[in-house]
Amino acid sequence: MNKVNIDPNTYVYPNPVTLVGVEVEGRANFMALGWISRVNSKPPLIGIGVNRTHYTAKGIQEIKTFSINYPNAEMVEVADYCGIVSGTKVDKASLFEVFYGFLKNAPMISESTLCMECKLIETVQLPTNYFFIGEIIASYTEDKYLTDGQLDIKKMNPLLLTMPDNNYWTVGEHAGKAWIIGKKLKGNGS
Ligand SMILES: Cc1cc2nc3c(=O)[nH]c(=O)nc-3n(C[C@H](O)[C@H](O)[C@H](O)COP(=O)(O)O)c2cc1C
């Protein structure tokens, strides 16, 4: 075995870069977030890890809704900015055209390629973070990001994040069709 032992403080590699939208103290705020995962199939639940000290955490606890917004690669600067300044100090919502969906209080970003509005279902208290679990109530995109009615990653051109080297990336080449390509290794009848 020629593995090398690296720092166990390792991250999911890579993470998507998203912007969490929430209303805090009566106004919209957006925070950069990489720690996100779909965590249940039906109903569609999504989990996000938010540091307890963030203004966003206060908002989600109070209003019990939030949104997830995907910036594209051209939005890298503004996405990073939303991850280095706090809504306690600056109005980050003024950077975007903000819209609302069914929930009426989960602010979303018009410039995003994909937006999801979520209702808070459960909060898991962890030592430094809250793990907020939200149900996706509705998702929004535009025709220009779809191919045959489905989201097209090349058209969306999302940002990826690697940690702890802290770099942004774009998506590379298509490697195969999921749940299909492995069938080549199945024996007859298996
Ligand atoms: C690319 C990127 C990803 C981030 N991901 C997370 C994350 O997953 N969870 C978290 O708590 N903070 C994350 N942060 C840090 C927050 O976005 C940052 O502290 C932000 O200023 C908090 O904003 P707020 O105080 O307005 O809520 C990230 C920052 C960057 C730049």
Tab-separated table of C-alpha atoms and ligand atoms in Angstrom:
chain	number	residue	atom	x	y	z
A	1	MET	CA	0.000	0.000	0.000
A	2	ASN	CA	1.439	3.386	-0.973
A	3	LYS	CA	-1.201	5.624	0.649
A	4	VAL	CA	0.016	8.623	2.632
A	5	ASN	CA	-1.656	9.657	5.857
A	6	ILE	CA	-3.031	13.231	5.595
A	7	ASP	CA	-4.769	15.527	8.100
A	8	PRO	CA	-8.082	13.916	9.175
A	9	ASN	CA	-9.616	17.414	9.038
A	10	THR	CA	-10.699	16.504	5.494
A	11	TYR	CA	-13.717	17.832	3.582
A	12	VAL	CA	-16.210	16.439	1.097
A	13	TYR	CA	-14.226	16.889	-2.085
A	14	PRO	CA	-15.392	18.861	-3.998
A	15	ASN	CA	-18.443	20.753	-2.726
A	16	PRO	CA	-20.852	22.759	-4.853
A	17	VAL	CA	-20.802	26.494	-4.173
A	18	THR	CA	-24.237	27.773	-3.204
A	19	LEU	CA	-25.712	30.894	-1.653
A	20	VAL	CA	-28.154	30.460	1.227
A	21	GLY	CA	-30.904	33.054	1.258
A	22	VAL	CA	-32.748	33.968	4.434
A	23	GLU	CA	-34.643	36.862	5.935
A	24	VAL	CA	-32.932	38.184	9.041
A	25	GLU	CA	-34.379	41.035	11.055
A	26	GLY	CA	-36.806	41.830	8.232
A	27	ARG	CA	-34.358	41.940	5.320
A	28	ALA	CA	-32.904	39.469	2.828
A	29	ASN	CA	-29.381	38.125	3.332
A	30	PHE	CA	-27.209	35.720	1.343
A	31	MET	CA	-24.291	33.601	2.615
A	32	ALA	CA	-21.851	31.392	0.645
A	33	LEU	CA	-22.249	27.722	1.566
A	34	GLY	CA	-20.371	24.631	0.474
A	35	TRP	CA	-21.570	22.177	3.126
A	36	ILE	CA	-24.769	20.957	1.525
A	37	SER	CA	-26.302	17.587	0.684
A	38	ARG	CA	-29.571	16.035	-0.374
A	39	VAL	CA	-30.428	13.847	2.667
A	40	ASN	CA	-33.806	12.210	1.889
A	41	SER	CA	-35.637	11.160	-1.258
A	42	LYS	CA	-39.349	11.516	-0.366
A	43	PRO	CA	-40.041	14.138	0.798
A	44	PRO	CA	-37.104	15.927	-0.859
A	45	LEU	CA	-34.936	17.011	2.074
A	46	ILE	CA	-31.713	18.943	1.920
A	47	GLY	CA	-29.197	19.423	4.771
A	48	ILE	CA	-26.867	22.397	5.261
A	49	GLY	CA	-24.100	22.950	7.811
A	50	VAL	CA	-24.126	26.539	9.048
A	51	ASN	CA	-21.776	27.885	11.700
A	52	ARG	CA	-23.668	28.893	14.851
A	53	THR	CA	-22.149	32.393	14.792
A	54	HIS	CA	-23.389	33.341	11.319
A	55	TYR	CA	-26.155	35.890	10.833
A	56	THR	CA	-27.746	33.327	8.500
A	57	ALA	CA	-28.089	30.830	11.380
A	58	LYS	CA	-29.997	33.422	13.402
A	59	GLY	CA	-32.347	34.059	10.480
A	60	ILE	CA	-33.081	30.391	9.755
A	61	GLN	CA	-33.827	29.717	13.418
A	62	GLU	CA	-36.176	32.682	13.611
A	63	ILE	CA	-38.064	32.470	10.325
A	64	LYS	CA	-37.780	28.698	9.674
A	65	THR	CA	-37.354	28.968	5.921
A	66	PHE	CA	-34.320	29.394	3.664
A	67	SER	CA	-33.358	29.163	0.020
A	68	ILE	CA	-30.462	27.584	-1.863
A	69	ASN	CA	-29.190	29.468	-4.905
A	70	TYR	CA	-26.587	28.240	-7.392
A	71	PRO	CA	-24.249	30.911	-8.782
A	72	ASN	CA	-22.627	30.184	-12.146
A	73	ALA	CA	-18.904	30.567	-12.775
A	74	GLU	CA	-19.313	34.181	-13.904
A	75	MET	CA	-20.652	34.979	-10.424
A	76	VAL	CA	-17.484	33.770	-8.659
A	77	GLU	CA	-16.529	37.182	-7.295
A	78	VAL	CA	-19.917	38.023	-5.830
A	79	ALA	CA	-20.308	34.474	-4.446
A	80	ASP	CA	-16.953	34.733	-2.670
A	81	TYR	CA	-17.865	38.163	-1.322
A	82	CYS	CA	-21.007	36.660	0.238
A	83	GLY	CA	-18.675	34.242	2.042
A	84	ILE	CA	-16.287	36.811	3.470
A	85	VAL	CA	-18.570	39.564	4.738
A	86	SER	CA	-21.464	39.264	7.184
A	87	GLY	CA	-24.995	40.542	6.763
A	88	THR	CA	-24.564	42.120	10.175
A	89	LYS	CA	-22.231	44.634	8.497
A	90	VAL	CA	-23.312	44.951	4.848
A	91	ASP	CA	-26.463	44.628	2.760
A	92	LYS	CA	-25.586	41.645	0.547
A	93	ALA	CA	-29.110	41.439	-0.929
A	94	SER	CA	-28.540	44.685	-2.861
A	95	LEU	CA	-26.017	42.784	-5.023
A	96	PHE	CA	-28.805	40.741	-6.588
A	97	GLU	CA	-32.277	40.917	-8.044
A	98	VAL	CA	-34.273	39.180	-5.318
A	99	PHE	CA	-37.528	37.257	-5.854
A	100	TYR	CA	-39.879	35.238	-3.648
A	101	GLY	CA	-41.848	32.047	-4.277
A	102	PHE	CA	-44.620	30.170	-2.455
A	103	LEU	CA	-43.147	30.628	1.007
A	104	LYS	CA	-43.145	34.426	0.649
A	105	ASN	CA	-40.226	34.776	3.091
A	106	ALA	CA	-37.377	32.767	1.533
A	107	PRO	CA	-35.492	35.283	-0.653
A	108	MET	CA	-34.032	33.898	-3.898
A	109	ILE	CA	-31.582	35.248	-6.478
A	110	SER	CA	-32.858	35.881	-10.036
A	111	GLU	CA	-29.322	35.681	-11.474
A	112	SER	CA	-28.898	32.119	-10.108
A	113	THR	CA	-29.163	29.147	-12.429
A	114	LEU	CA	-31.100	27.071	-9.887
A	115	CYS	CA	-33.006	28.211	-6.790
A	116	MET	CA	-34.766	26.064	-4.206
A	117	GLU	CA	-37.076	27.371	-1.512
A	118	CYS	CA	-37.017	25.268	1.637
A	119	LYS	CA	-39.079	24.917	4.795
A	120	LEU	CA	-37.076	24.105	7.945
A	121	ILE	CA	-37.959	20.593	9.185
A	122	GLU	CA	-35.312	19.870	11.776
A	123	THR	CA	-32.254	21.435	13.395
A	124	VAL	CA	-29.407	19.243	14.610
A	125	GLN	CA	-27.163	20.985	17.141
A	126	LEU	CA	-23.503	20.209	16.566
A	127	PRO	CA	-20.497	21.598	18.481
A	128	THR	CA	-19.707	24.453	16.064
A	129	ASN	CA	-22.525	24.234	13.533
A	130	TYR	CA	-26.230	23.778	13.101
A	131	PHE	CA	-27.243	21.117	10.601
A	132	PHE	CA	-30.466	22.555	9.212
A	133	ILE	CA	-32.686	20.096	7.355
A	134	GLY	CA	-35.157	21.695	4.995
A	135	GLU	CA	-37.866	20.361	2.694
A	136	ILE	CA	-37.616	21.664	-0.862
A	137	ILE	CA	-41.011	23.231	-1.512
A	138	ALA	CA	-40.248	24.447	-5.041
A	139	SER	CA	-37.284	24.747	-7.412
A	140	TYR	CA	-36.771	27.372	-10.109
A	141	THR	CA	-34.536	27.569	-13.181
A	142	GLU	CA	-34.759	28.972	-16.722
A	143	ASP	CA	-35.273	27.247	-20.078
A	144	LYS	CA	-31.736	28.171	-21.099
A	145	TYR	CA	-30.323	25.833	-18.412
A	146	LEU	CA	-32.407	22.826	-19.504
A	147	THR	CA	-31.898	20.095	-22.090
A	148	ASP	CA	-34.907	17.856	-22.745
A	149	GLY	CA	-36.580	19.287	-19.646
A	150	GLN	CA	-33.712	18.428	-17.286
A	151	LEU	CA	-31.016	20.599	-15.735
A	152	ASP	CA	-27.906	20.620	-17.907
A	153	ILE	CA	-24.703	21.046	-15.913
A	154	LYS	CA	-22.765	22.419	-18.888
A	155	LYS	CA	-25.358	25.116	-19.463
A	156	MET	CA	-25.537	25.935	-15.740
A	157	ASN	CA	-21.744	26.090	-15.403
A	158	PRO	CA	-21.782	25.808	-11.576
A	159	LEU	CA	-18.880	26.502	-9.246
A	160	LEU	CA	-17.133	23.824	-7.217
A	161	LEU	CA	-15.110	24.374	-4.067
A	162	THR	CA	-12.129	22.407	-2.772
A	163	MET	CA	-11.083	22.663	0.889
A	164	PRO	CA	-8.758	23.122	2.718
A	165	ASP	CA	-6.772	24.506	-0.250
A	166	ASN	CA	-9.739	26.894	-0.805
A	167	ASN	CA	-10.100	27.074	-4.568
A	168	TYR	CA	-12.974	27.437	-7.004
A	169	TRP	CA	-13.336	25.194	-10.055
A	170	THR	CA	-15.678	24.602	-12.928
A	171	VAL	CA	-17.039	21.247	-14.068
A	172	GLY	CA	-14.870	19.082	-16.367
A	173	GLU	CA	-15.729	16.327	-18.823
A	174	HIS	CA	-18.654	13.901	-18.858
A	175	ALA	CA	-17.399	10.521	-17.595
A	176	GLY	CA	-20.364	8.193	-18.098
A	177	LYS	CA	-24.095	7.682	-17.588
A	178	ALA	CA	-24.948	7.016	-13.926
A	179	TRP	CA	-26.774	3.768	-13.070
A	180	ILE	CA	-26.045	2.611	-16.651
A	181	ILE	CA	-22.324	2.411	-17.308
A	182	GLY	CA	-21.742	-0.110	-14.485
A	183	LYS	CA	-24.200	-2.540	-16.054
A	184	LYS	CA	-21.418	-3.592	-18.414
A	185	LEU	CA	-19.855	-5.441	-15.465
A	186	LYS	CA	-23.046	-7.321	-14.578
A	187	GLY	CA	-23.094	-10.984	-15.460
A	188	ASN	CA	-26.007	-12.567	-17.321
A	189	GLY	CA	-29.160	-12.456	-15.185
A	190	SER	CA	-27.582	-10.397	-12.333
B	1	LIG	C1	-16.854	29.411	-0.718
B	1	LIG	C2	-17.342	29.529	0.700
B	1	LIG	C3	-18.082	28.501	1.261
B	1	LIG	C4	-18.540	28.612	2.575
B	1	LIG	N1	-19.256	27.576	3.113
B	1	LIG	C5	-19.727	27.685	4.363
B	1	LIG	C6	-20.515	26.634	4.907
B	1	LIG	O1	-20.785	25.624	4.289
B	1	LIG	N2	-20.976	26.796	6.183
B	1	LIG	C7	-20.708	27.921	6.926
B	1	LIG	O2	-21.173	28.013	8.072
B	1	LIG	N3	-19.962	28.942	6.420
B	1	LIG	C8	-19.490	28.849	5.156
B	1	LIG	N4	-18.758	29.867	4.622
B	1	LIG	C9	-18.536	31.091	5.418
B	1	LIG	C10	-19.741	32.067	5.375
B	1	LIG	O3	-20.256	32.188	4.065
B	1	LIG	C11	-19.293	33.475	5.864
B	1	LIG	O4	-18.831	33.389	7.187
B	1	LIG	C12	-20.358	34.519	5.713
B	1	LIG	O5	-19.756	35.785	5.839
B	1	LIG	C13	-21.501	34.422	6.729
B	1	LIG	O6	-22.444	35.379	6.369
B	1	LIG	P1	-23.603	35.889	7.335
B	1	LIG	O7	-22.953	36.347	8.610
B	1	LIG	O8	-24.212	37.033	6.548
B	1	LIG	O9	-24.545	34.758	7.562
B	1	LIG	C14	-18.266	29.786	3.329
B	1	LIG	C15	-17.489	30.809	2.756
B	1	LIG	C16	-17.020	30.676	1.464
B	1	LIG	C17	-16.181	31.784	0.857
